[in-house]
Structure formats: C-alpha cells, structure tokens
mmCIF file of C-alpha atoms in Angstrom:
data_model
loop_
_atom_site.group_PDB
_atom_site.id
_atom_site.type_symbol
_atom_site.label_atom_id
_atom_site.label_comp_id
_atom_site.label_asym_id
_atom_site.label_seq_id
_atom_site.Cartn_x
_atom_site.Cartn_y
_atom_site.Cartn_z
ATOM 1 C CA MET O 925 -74.233 12.548 -38.286
ATOM 2 C CA SER O 926 -76.047 9.742 -40.093
ATOM 3 C CA CYS O 927 -72.869 8.344 -41.686
ATOM 4 C CA LEU O 928 -74.044 9.207 -45.205
ATOM 5 C CA ALA O 929 -71.049 11.468 -45.826
ATOM 6 C CA LYS O 930 -67.494 11.293 -44.556
ATOM 7 C CA PRO O 931 -66.003 14.284 -42.749
ATOM 8 C CA SER O 932 -63.559 16.402 -44.722
ATOM 9 C CA ALA O 933 -61.262 16.587 -41.686
ATOM 10 C CA GLY O 934 -60.974 15.144 -38.214
ATOM 11 C CA GLU O 935 -62.574 12.069 -36.728
ATOM 12 C CA TYR O 936 -66.225 11.167 -36.321
ATOM 13 C CA PHE O 937 -67.611 8.790 -33.733
ATOM 14 C CA CYS O 938 -71.159 7.445 -33.972
ATOM 15 C CA LEU O 939 -72.604 5.287 -31.195
ATOM 16 C CA GLY O 940 -69.097 4.949 -29.770
ATOM 17 C CA GLU O 941 -67.586 3.714 -33.039
ATOM 18 C CA LYS O 942 -64.923 5.633 -34.945
ATOM 19 C CA VAL O 943 -66.658 5.592 -38.314
ATOM 20 C CA SER O 944 -64.799 8.399 -40.088
ATOM 21 C CA ARG O 945 -62.246 6.045 -41.659
ATOM 22 C CA TRP O 946 -64.574 3.146 -42.484
ATOM 23 C CA SER O 947 -65.135 1.984 -46.018
ATOM 24 C CA GLU O 948 -68.512 2.560 -47.655
ATOM 25 C CA LYS O 949 -69.252 -1.158 -47.260
ATOM 26 C CA PHE O 950 -68.809 -1.017 -43.474
ATOM 27 C CA LEU O 951 -70.725 2.254 -43.219
ATOM 28 C CA THR O 952 -73.621 0.695 -45.137
ATOM 29 C CA ARG O 953 -73.722 -2.276 -42.764
ATOM 30 C CA PHE O 954 -73.504 0.053 -39.764
ATOM 31 C CA ARG O 955 -76.428 2.150 -41.041
ATOM 32 C CA GLN O 956 -78.471 -0.979 -41.813
ATOM 33 C CA LYS O 957 -78.036 -2.188 -38.253
ATOM 34 C CA HIS O 958 -78.093 0.981 -36.155
ATOM 35 C CA ILE O 959 -79.611 3.937 -38.026
ATOM 36 C CA GLY O 960 -83.135 4.724 -39.183
ATOM 37 C CA MET O 961 -83.843 7.692 -41.444
ATOM 38 C CA VAL O 962 -87.050 9.528 -42.262
ATOM 39 C CA PHE O 963 -86.511 11.762 -45.265
ATOM 40 C CA GLN O 964 -88.542 14.916 -45.820
ATOM 41 C CA HIS O 965 -89.532 13.708 -49.282
ATOM 42 C CA PHE O 966 -89.968 10.074 -48.149
ATOM 43 C CA HIS O 967 -87.908 8.355 -50.906
ATOM 44 C CA LEU O 968 -90.325 5.441 -51.072
ATOM 45 C CA ILE O 969 -90.183 2.959 -53.947
ATOM 46 C CA SER O 970 -92.882 3.868 -56.459
ATOM 47 C CA GLY O 971 -94.977 0.977 -57.738
ATOM 48 C CA LEU O 972 -94.474 -1.118 -54.609
ATOM 49 C CA SER O 973 -96.929 -1.606 -51.780
ATOM 50 C CA ALA O 974 -96.618 0.092 -48.426
ATOM 51 C CA TYR O 975 -95.793 -3.354 -46.999
ATOM 52 C CA LEU O 976 -92.824 -3.880 -49.329
ATOM 53 C CA ASN O 977 -91.549 -0.340 -48.769
ATOM 54 C CA ILE O 978 -91.598 -0.894 -45.012
ATOM 55 C CA ALA O 979 -89.951 -4.321 -45.389
ATOM 56 C CA SER O 980 -87.226 -3.051 -47.744
ATOM 57 C CA PRO O 981 -84.521 -2.480 -45.061
ATOM 58 C CA LEU O 982 -84.927 -6.078 -43.862
ATOM 59 C CA ILE O 983 -84.887 -7.838 -47.238
ATOM 60 C CA PRO O 984 -81.081 -7.637 -47.873
ATOM 61 C CA GLN O 985 -80.431 -9.011 -44.400
ATOM 62 C CA ALA O 986 -80.777 -12.612 -43.256
ATOM 63 C CA TYR O 987 -84.332 -12.363 -41.911
ATOM 64 C CA ARG O 988 -86.907 -15.080 -42.518
ATOM 65 C CA ARG O 989 -90.195 -14.134 -44.165
ATOM 66 C CA ARG O 990 -92.094 -14.687 -40.915
ATOM 67 C CA GLU O 991 -89.711 -12.362 -39.038
ATOM 68 C CA ILE O 992 -90.086 -9.701 -41.723
ATOM 69 C CA ASP O 993 -93.863 -10.036 -41.661
ATOM 70 C CA GLN O 994 -93.991 -9.716 -37.865
ATOM 71 C CA ALA O 995 -91.673 -6.696 -37.858
ATOM 72 C CA VAL O 996 -93.608 -4.927 -40.636
ATOM 73 C CA ARG O 997 -96.989 -5.524 -39.015
ATOM 74 C CA LEU O 998 -95.766 -4.408 -35.578
ATOM 75 C CA VAL O 999 -94.337 -1.106 -36.807
ATOM 76 C CA ALA O 1000 -97.314 -0.527 -39.125
ATOM 77 C CA ASP O 1001 -99.577 -0.848 -36.081
ATOM 78 C CA GLN O 1002 -97.380 1.592 -34.162
ATOM 79 C CA VAL O 1003 -97.778 4.279 -36.827
ATOM 80 C CA GLN O 1004 -101.388 3.347 -37.589
ATOM 81 C CA ILE O 1005 -100.926 2.416 -41.248
ATOM 82 C CA SER O 1006 -101.817 -1.320 -41.092
ATOM 83 C CA HIS O 1007 -105.041 -0.790 -43.013
ATOM 84 C CA ARG O 1008 -103.081 0.422 -46.065
ATOM 85 C CA LEU O 1009 -100.251 -2.141 -46.234
ATOM 86 C CA ASP O 1010 -101.508 -3.731 -49.456
ATOM 87 C CA PHE O 1011 -101.878 -0.413 -51.296
ATOM 88 C CA LYS O 1012 -99.223 0.858 -53.686
ATOM 89 C CA VAL O 1013 -97.533 3.936 -52.285
ATOM 90 C CA ASP O 1014 -98.524 5.873 -55.417
ATOM 91 C CA THR O 1015 -102.147 5.769 -54.187
ATOM 92 C CA LEU O 1016 -101.521 6.966 -50.624
ATOM 93 C CA SER O 1017 -102.109 10.433 -49.167
ATOM 94 C CA GLY O 1018 -99.259 12.596 -47.875
ATOM 95 C CA GLY O 1019 -99.963 11.624 -44.278
ATOM 96 C CA GLU O 1020 -100.047 7.941 -45.180
ATOM 97 C CA LEU O 1021 -96.765 8.257 -47.074
ATOM 98 C CA GLN O 1022 -95.270 9.962 -44.019
ATOM 99 C CA ARG O 1023 -96.300 7.032 -41.821
ATOM 100 C CA VAL O 1024 -94.960 4.461 -44.292
ATOM 101 C CA ALA O 1025 -91.629 6.330 -44.275
ATOM 102 C CA LEU O 1026 -91.638 6.373 -40.462
ATOM 103 C CA ALA O 1027 -92.418 2.658 -40.337
ATOM 104 C CA ARG O 1028 -89.617 1.893 -42.805
ATOM 105 C CA ALA O 1029 -87.168 3.841 -40.638
ATOM 106 C CA LEU O 1030 -88.229 1.949 -37.514
ATOM 107 C CA VAL O 1031 -88.749 -1.593 -38.842
ATOM 108 C CA HIS O 1032 -85.224 -2.759 -37.993
ATOM 109 C CA GLN O 1033 -85.370 -1.225 -34.491
ATOM 110 C CA PRO O 1034 -82.486 1.223 -34.920
ATOM 111 C CA THR O 1035 -80.560 2.680 -32.011
ATOM 112 C CA LEU O 1036 -80.437 6.091 -33.689
ATOM 113 C CA LEU O 1037 -83.277 7.704 -35.641
ATOM 114 C CA PHE O 1038 -82.879 10.757 -37.867
ATOM 115 C CA ALA O 1039 -86.208 12.314 -38.801
ATOM 116 C CA ASP O 1040 -86.457 15.265 -41.186
ATOM 117 C CA GLU O 1041 -89.859 16.925 -40.710
ATOM 118 C CA PRO O 1042 -91.502 13.696 -39.446
ATOM 119 C CA THR O 1043 -94.881 15.345 -38.831
ATOM 120 C CA ALA O 1044 -95.035 17.728 -41.809
ATOM 121 C CA HIS O 1045 -97.852 15.832 -43.552
ATOM 122 C CA LEU O 1046 -99.748 14.726 -40.441
ATOM 123 C CA ASP O 1047 -102.733 16.282 -38.717
ATOM 124 C CA SER O 1048 -102.302 17.399 -35.104
ATOM 125 C CA GLU O 1049 -103.821 14.207 -33.673
ATOM 126 C CA MET O 1050 -101.519 11.911 -35.654
ATOM 127 C CA SER O 1051 -98.560 14.206 -34.905
ATOM 128 C CA ALA O 1052 -99.275 13.804 -31.191
ATOM 129 C CA HIS O 1053 -99.444 10.028 -31.678
ATOM 130 C CA ILE O 1054 -96.056 9.978 -33.433
ATOM 131 C CA LEU O 1055 -94.524 12.159 -30.711
ATOM 132 C CA ALA O 1056 -95.852 9.690 -28.116
ATOM 133 C CA LEU O 1057 -94.194 6.891 -30.117
ATOM 134 C CA PHE O 1058 -90.932 8.871 -30.060
ATOM 135 C CA ASP O 1059 -91.336 9.143 -26.271
ATOM 136 C CA GLU O 1060 -91.614 5.337 -26.074
ATOM 137 C CA LEU O 1061 -88.509 4.934 -28.217
ATOM 138 C CA LYS O 1062 -86.621 7.389 -26.021
ATOM 139 C CA ALA O 1063 -87.675 5.429 -22.916
ATOM 140 C CA GLN O 1064 -86.178 2.326 -24.587
ATOM 141 C CA GLY O 1065 -82.834 4.138 -24.836
ATOM 142 C CA LYS O 1066 -83.074 5.154 -28.491
ATOM 143 C CA THR O 1067 -81.696 8.489 -29.680
ATOM 144 C CA ILE O 1068 -83.898 10.593 -31.951
ATOM 145 C CA VAL O 1069 -82.615 13.572 -33.925
ATOM 146 C CA VAL O 1070 -85.392 15.645 -35.493
ATOM 147 C CA THR O 1071 -85.288 18.621 -37.817
ATOM 148 C CA THR O 1072 -88.548 20.530 -37.865
ATOM 149 C CA HIS O 1073 -90.439 23.756 -38.320
ATOM 150 C CA ASP O 1074 -93.429 22.341 -36.408
ATOM 151 C CA PRO O 1075 -93.988 24.152 -33.074
ATOM 152 C CA GLN O 1076 -95.768 21.056 -31.707
ATOM 153 C CA VAL O 1077 -92.545 19.096 -32.187
ATOM 154 C CA GLU O 1078 -90.198 21.920 -31.137
ATOM 155 C CA ASN O 1079 -92.041 22.446 -27.867
ATOM 156 C CA HIS O 1080 -92.603 18.779 -27.044
ATOM 157 C CA ALA O 1081 -91.926 18.121 -23.366
ATOM 158 C CA GLN O 1082 -89.526 15.227 -24.018
ATOM 159 C CA VAL O 1083 -87.072 17.257 -26.112
ATOM 160 C CA ASP O 1084 -83.689 17.168 -24.364
ATOM 161 C CA ARG O 1085 -81.852 19.684 -26.497
ATOM 162 C CA ARG O 1086 -82.744 22.221 -29.150
ATOM 163 C CA LEU O 1087 -80.360 23.692 -31.679
ATOM 164 C CA LEU O 1088 -81.087 26.559 -34.020
ATOM 165 C CA MET O 1089 -79.657 26.677 -37.513
ATOM 166 C CA LYS O 1090 -79.408 30.142 -38.986
ATOM 167 C CA ASP O 1091 -77.845 30.921 -42.353
ATOM 168 C CA GLY O 1092 -76.333 27.429 -42.494
ATOM 169 C CA GLN O 1093 -74.662 27.710 -39.100
ATOM 170 C CA ILE O 1094 -75.666 25.972 -35.871
ATOM 171 C CA GLN O 1095 -76.309 28.564 -33.198
ATOM 172 C CA ASP O 1096 -76.179 28.122 -29.442
ATOM 173 C CA ALA O 1097 -78.488 25.561 -27.916
ATOM 174 C CA LEU O 1098 -81.902 26.874 -27.017
ATOM 175 C CA PRO O 1099 -83.434 26.060 -23.639
ATOM 176 C CA ALA O 1100 -85.250 22.724 -23.724
#
C-alpha cells in the first residue's frame, strides 16, 4: 500500500496513479511527495537531533532553510515535541521518539499517512492528543492508515473502516 514493494501480479493504484509499473526512482519521488510513514521501531537517525530527524524528508528536496525551519517547528508544535528539538534522539524517551517519528512523517504534509502503532509509546493523554491531530488531518482530506493493538485507537470515533488480520490474512471488515 505504501509503494515500498511492487506487487507480484496485477496492477496497483495509489492516490489515483498506476504505480505498479513505475521505476524505483519514480516511486521514491512519489513517496517523498505524497506518503508519510510512522514505523513501529521509529527508524530515526542515531546521533542526530530531533530537529534534523524531523527535517530529513525535506533536505533532499528543493526547500529553503527558512521553509524547512518553519515546517519542522510547526509539526513539532503539533505533536508537542518542540521543547526537545535540540536533543539527540539517543537521549529521548520512548514517547518522545514516537512523537519525533510522527513529526517526521508529517513534516512534508503528505496526502497519505501510514502509521504502525503510532501511540504504542504514548500515555493516554498524549495518545488522545495524537488522535485529535489525526482527526484534523482527516478533516483536511488526508487518508490515514493505522495498524494498532491499542483499544483507544481501534475504538476512536473517527475511524471509518476497521480490518482484522488473523494468521496473516485480512478478514472481513469490522463495524466502524
């Protein structure tokens, strides 16, 4: 779904684009522009600050420093991590790492967000805050795909569709 792997058969359309036959170069550009990803294990760059980790998706693109700074600070405020931007990620708590990863996924304002356990390291108050942020993104027309074991996320009022995966197979949709 996130255009990281090509299908073994058939065609795949993402955001209305037939991406199944695209080269890796085009897929990379497509992901950079349209897709944000929050990984369960964060995949942050050790030794760099939270600021630079959040900015990393923008650096290869043609953004000016001022634009990068504004984008990083805006998204850091949204996930309430601004106070830790100058700290190396190696010194941050699990919840802070989670928020840096969320900010990195959102900094380029993607149309489609994939979030693997986005609240796993957050307390219930911060989880509620992140779910409210997801509600705002949804209201802006963004699509958010979440995998979770968190009942607070599963039962969130704004969830449009729930799927159950059992033994590696997607089961029927559950009532939303």
